[in-house]
Amino acid sequence: MQLRKVTAASAVVLALALSATACGGDKKDDKGSSGGKKIAIGIKFDQPGLGQKTPQGYSGFDVDVATYVAKKLGYGPDQIEWKESKSADRETMLQRGDVQFIAATYSITPEREQKVDFAGPYLLAHQDVLLRADESGIKAPGDLNGKKLCSVSGSTSAQNVKAKLAPKANLQTYPTYSACLSGLQSGAIDALTTDDSILAGYAAQTQFKGKFKLGGLKMTNENYGIGVKKGSDLKAKINKALESMVSDGSWEAAVKKNFGPADYRNEPAPKIGDIKS
């Protein structure tokens, strides 16, 4: 009887050990691997030219950058698990470990740097306006006074213009950028404002080719970085990958591919750690 009790107890201990091993086996390490097979990356799903989910897959500049970085980290395209990273969820997703890094028009700010780390920047964008191709009366921020200016509900871009640059602009808020584009096309609004990279992505869509142009106003600097969990050793590895992407020409090719149809006059690739205020 004593032998049976010991054997039974040993079996329980063994079962618990195996269970713990199984549970631990699915945990992703700081390098983003789960058994070396997958890496979870956060992107936007609804921004043409930057991060967009389509029936054919995922496309955009951020997607191309993230795919290049993942390759340098040892992951092929089929090993990437894309996860939607909405603006309000990005810090939480990184802190929880839902993703290993995020490339999603993620501007580097002091407030965000208190919560997460950033590699990069990999793109210097600016707040700008999108205009109809035949618009000739808006050449400076002050020209927006008296004009119907559109941005999405909850956006700070239009408020920034209204508060600092063109206080007499007639601010219109729509639920989506697509709705703003429709209003711009029909003449219901005069200008749409947000980051120039986002505007270029929308304007580059086939159905809008030749209908819109960027104002080139450069009202703010937006330093796009790749977000990682605070203290992660991925930051240095991603920075190295970004430097390689610039030096081998892949960065410039990705810019032309995703923004070219909108005649986007992009800034040169920023140097790692060079944050423009």
Short mmCIF file of N, CA and C in Angstrom, two decimals, residues 161-229:
data_model
loop_
_atom_site.label_atom_id
_atom_site.label_comp_id
_atom_site.label_asym_id
_atom_site.label_seq_id
_atom_site.Cartn_x
_atom_site.Cartn_y
_atom_site.Cartn_z
N VAL A 161 -4.96 73.10 -36.29
CA VAL A 161 -5.07 74.18 -37.27
C VAL A 161 -5.96 75.28 -36.74
N LYS A 162 -7.10 74.91 -36.19
CA LYS A 162 -8.08 75.88 -35.73
C LYS A 162 -7.54 76.72 -34.56
N ALA A 163 -6.79 76.06 -33.67
CA ALA A 163 -6.31 76.75 -32.48
C ALA A 163 -5.08 77.62 -32.76
N LYS A 164 -4.20 77.18 -33.68
CA LYS A 164 -2.91 77.84 -33.82
C LYS A 164 -2.67 78.53 -35.17
N LEU A 165 -3.23 77.98 -36.23
CA LEU A 165 -2.80 78.42 -37.56
C LEU A 165 -3.87 79.14 -38.37
N ALA A 166 -5.10 78.69 -38.24
CA ALA A 166 -6.20 79.31 -39.00
C ALA A 166 -7.46 79.30 -38.14
N PRO A 167 -7.54 80.19 -37.16
CA PRO A 167 -8.65 80.17 -36.20
C PRO A 167 -10.03 80.40 -36.81
N LYS A 168 -10.07 80.94 -38.02
CA LYS A 168 -11.36 81.20 -38.66
C LYS A 168 -11.74 80.12 -39.68
N ALA A 169 -11.01 79.02 -39.65
CA ALA A 169 -11.38 77.90 -40.52
C ALA A 169 -12.71 77.32 -40.05
N ASN A 170 -13.52 76.90 -40.99
CA ASN A 170 -14.82 76.30 -40.68
C ASN A 170 -14.63 74.79 -40.55
N LEU A 171 -14.45 74.34 -39.30
CA LEU A 171 -14.10 72.94 -39.05
C LEU A 171 -15.30 72.01 -39.22
N GLN A 172 -15.10 70.99 -40.03
CA GLN A 172 -16.12 69.96 -40.25
C GLN A 172 -15.52 68.61 -39.81
N THR A 173 -16.25 67.87 -39.00
CA THR A 173 -15.75 66.55 -38.58
C THR A 173 -16.63 65.46 -39.17
N TYR A 174 -15.99 64.51 -39.80
CA TYR A 174 -16.65 63.36 -40.41
C TYR A 174 -16.19 62.09 -39.68
N PRO A 175 -16.96 61.01 -39.77
CA PRO A 175 -16.59 59.79 -39.04
C PRO A 175 -15.35 59.09 -39.57
N THR A 176 -15.05 59.23 -40.86
CA THR A 176 -13.90 58.55 -41.46
C THR A 176 -13.21 59.46 -42.46
N TYR A 177 -11.95 59.13 -42.77
CA TYR A 177 -11.23 59.88 -43.80
C TYR A 177 -11.86 59.66 -45.16
N SER A 178 -12.40 58.48 -45.38
CA SER A 178 -13.07 58.21 -46.66
C SER A 178 -14.25 59.15 -46.87
N ALA A 179 -14.98 59.43 -45.78
CA ALA A 179 -16.11 60.37 -45.87
C ALA A 179 -15.60 61.78 -46.18
N CYS A 180 -14.48 62.16 -45.58
CA CYS A 180 -13.88 63.46 -45.88
C CYS A 180 -13.48 63.54 -47.35
N LEU A 181 -12.92 62.45 -47.88
CA LEU A 181 -12.51 62.43 -49.27
C LEU A 181 -13.70 62.61 -50.21
N SER A 182 -14.81 61.97 -49.86
CA SER A 182 -16.02 62.12 -50.67
C SER A 182 -16.50 63.56 -50.65
N GLY A 183 -16.43 64.19 -49.48
CA GLY A 183 -16.82 65.59 -49.35
C GLY A 183 -15.89 66.51 -50.11
N LEU A 184 -14.60 66.18 -50.09
CA LEU A 184 -13.62 66.97 -50.82
C LEU A 184 -13.86 66.86 -52.33
N GLN A 185 -14.16 65.66 -52.77
CA GLN A 185 -14.39 65.43 -54.19
C GLN A 185 -15.64 66.15 -54.69
N SER A 186 -16.68 66.17 -53.85
CA SER A 186 -17.94 66.79 -54.25
C SER A 186 -17.95 68.31 -54.10
N GLY A 187 -16.99 68.83 -53.34
CA GLY A 187 -16.95 70.27 -53.09
C GLY A 187 -17.61 70.68 -51.80
N ALA A 188 -18.09 69.70 -51.03
CA ALA A 188 -18.73 70.00 -49.74
C ALA A 188 -17.72 70.52 -48.73
N ILE A 189 -16.46 70.15 -48.89
CA ILE A 189 -15.39 70.69 -48.06
C ILE A 189 -14.27 71.16 -48.97
N ASP A 190 -13.36 71.98 -48.40
CA ASP A 190 -12.28 72.56 -49.21
C ASP A 190 -10.93 71.88 -48.97
N ALA A 191 -10.76 71.28 -47.79
CA ALA A 191 -9.47 70.68 -47.47
C ALA A 191 -9.64 69.62 -46.39
N LEU A 192 -8.79 68.61 -46.45
CA LEU A 192 -8.76 67.54 -45.46
C LEU A 192 -7.39 67.58 -44.81
N THR A 193 -7.33 67.52 -43.47
CA THR A 193 -6.04 67.60 -42.81
C THR A 193 -5.77 66.40 -41.91
N THR A 194 -4.53 65.90 -42.00
CA THR A 194 -3.93 64.92 -41.10
C THR A 194 -2.48 64.78 -41.55
N ASP A 195 -1.77 63.73 -41.16
CA ASP A 195 -0.39 63.53 -41.58
C ASP A 195 -0.31 63.41 -43.10
N ASP A 196 0.72 64.00 -43.69
CA ASP A 196 0.84 63.96 -45.15
C ASP A 196 1.00 62.53 -45.68
N SER A 197 1.63 61.66 -44.90
CA SER A 197 1.78 60.27 -45.34
C SER A 197 0.42 59.57 -45.45
N ILE A 198 -0.46 59.84 -44.50
CA ILE A 198 -1.80 59.26 -44.53
C ILE A 198 -2.59 59.82 -45.70
N LEU A 199 -2.49 61.14 -45.90
CA LEU A 199 -3.18 61.78 -47.02
C LEU A 199 -2.68 61.22 -48.35
N ALA A 200 -1.37 61.03 -48.47
CA ALA A 200 -0.80 60.50 -49.70
C ALA A 200 -1.29 59.08 -49.96
N GLY A 201 -1.43 58.30 -48.89
CA GLY A 201 -1.91 56.94 -49.05
C GLY A 201 -3.32 56.89 -49.60
N TYR A 202 -4.18 57.76 -49.11
CA TYR A 202 -5.54 57.81 -49.64
C TYR A 202 -5.57 58.32 -51.07
N ALA A 203 -4.82 59.39 -51.33
CA ALA A 203 -4.82 59.99 -52.67
C ALA A 203 -4.23 59.05 -53.72
N ALA A 204 -3.39 58.12 -53.27
CA ALA A 204 -2.75 57.20 -54.21
C ALA A 204 -3.65 56.06 -54.67
N GLN A 205 -4.83 55.93 -54.06
CA GLN A 205 -5.75 54.87 -54.48
C GLN A 205 -6.18 55.10 -55.93
N THR A 206 -6.36 54.01 -56.62
CA THR A 206 -6.65 54.06 -58.06
C THR A 206 -7.84 54.96 -58.39
N GLN A 207 -8.91 54.86 -57.59
CA GLN A 207 -10.12 55.63 -57.90
C GLN A 207 -9.95 57.14 -57.71
N PHE A 208 -8.86 57.55 -57.03
CA PHE A 208 -8.64 58.98 -56.78
C PHE A 208 -7.47 59.55 -57.58
N LYS A 209 -6.88 58.75 -58.45
CA LYS A 209 -5.68 59.17 -59.16
C LYS A 209 -5.95 60.45 -59.96
N GLY A 210 -5.12 61.46 -59.72
CA GLY A 210 -5.23 62.72 -60.44
C GLY A 210 -6.28 63.68 -59.92
N LYS A 211 -7.03 63.29 -58.89
CA LYS A 211 -8.13 64.13 -58.40
C LYS A 211 -7.72 65.03 -57.24
N PHE A 212 -6.65 64.64 -56.52
CA PHE A 212 -6.24 65.40 -55.34
C PHE A 212 -4.76 65.72 -55.37
N LYS A 213 -4.35 66.66 -54.53
CA LYS A 213 -2.93 66.97 -54.38
C LYS A 213 -2.67 67.37 -52.93
N LEU A 214 -1.43 67.18 -52.51
CA LEU A 214 -1.01 67.60 -51.17
C LEU A 214 -0.65 69.08 -51.19
N GLY A 215 -1.02 69.79 -50.13
CA GLY A 215 -0.74 71.22 -50.06
C GLY A 215 0.72 71.54 -49.81
N GLY A 216 1.44 70.61 -49.14
CA GLY A 216 2.85 70.84 -48.84
C GLY A 216 3.08 71.88 -47.76
N LEU A 217 2.14 71.99 -46.80
CA LEU A 217 2.23 73.04 -45.79
C LEU A 217 3.16 72.71 -44.63
N LYS A 218 3.39 71.43 -44.34
CA LYS A 218 4.32 70.99 -43.28
C LYS A 218 4.07 71.72 -41.97
N MET A 219 2.89 71.54 -41.42
CA MET A 219 2.48 72.28 -40.23
C MET A 219 3.03 71.71 -38.92
N THR A 220 3.36 70.43 -38.88
CA THR A 220 3.98 69.81 -37.70
C THR A 220 4.96 68.74 -38.17
N ASN A 221 5.81 68.29 -37.27
CA ASN A 221 6.68 67.15 -37.54
C ASN A 221 6.13 65.92 -36.82
N GLU A 222 6.00 64.82 -37.55
CA GLU A 222 5.54 63.55 -36.98
C GLU A 222 6.62 62.50 -37.25
N ASN A 223 7.32 62.10 -36.19
CA ASN A 223 8.41 61.14 -36.29
C ASN A 223 7.87 59.74 -36.06
N TYR A 224 7.70 58.97 -37.13
CA TYR A 224 7.15 57.62 -36.99
C TYR A 224 8.22 56.66 -36.49
N GLY A 225 7.90 55.98 -35.40
CA GLY A 225 8.82 55.00 -34.84
C GLY A 225 8.16 53.63 -34.76
N ILE A 226 8.97 52.62 -34.49
CA ILE A 226 8.46 51.27 -34.27
C ILE A 226 8.45 51.03 -32.77
N GLY A 227 7.26 50.82 -32.24
CA GLY A 227 7.10 50.66 -30.81
C GLY A 227 7.43 49.25 -30.35
N VAL A 228 8.14 49.15 -29.22
CA VAL A 228 8.43 47.86 -28.60
C VAL A 228 8.19 48.00 -27.10
N LYS A 229 8.11 46.87 -26.44
CA LYS A 229 7.89 46.87 -24.99
C LYS A 229 9.06 47.56 -24.29
#
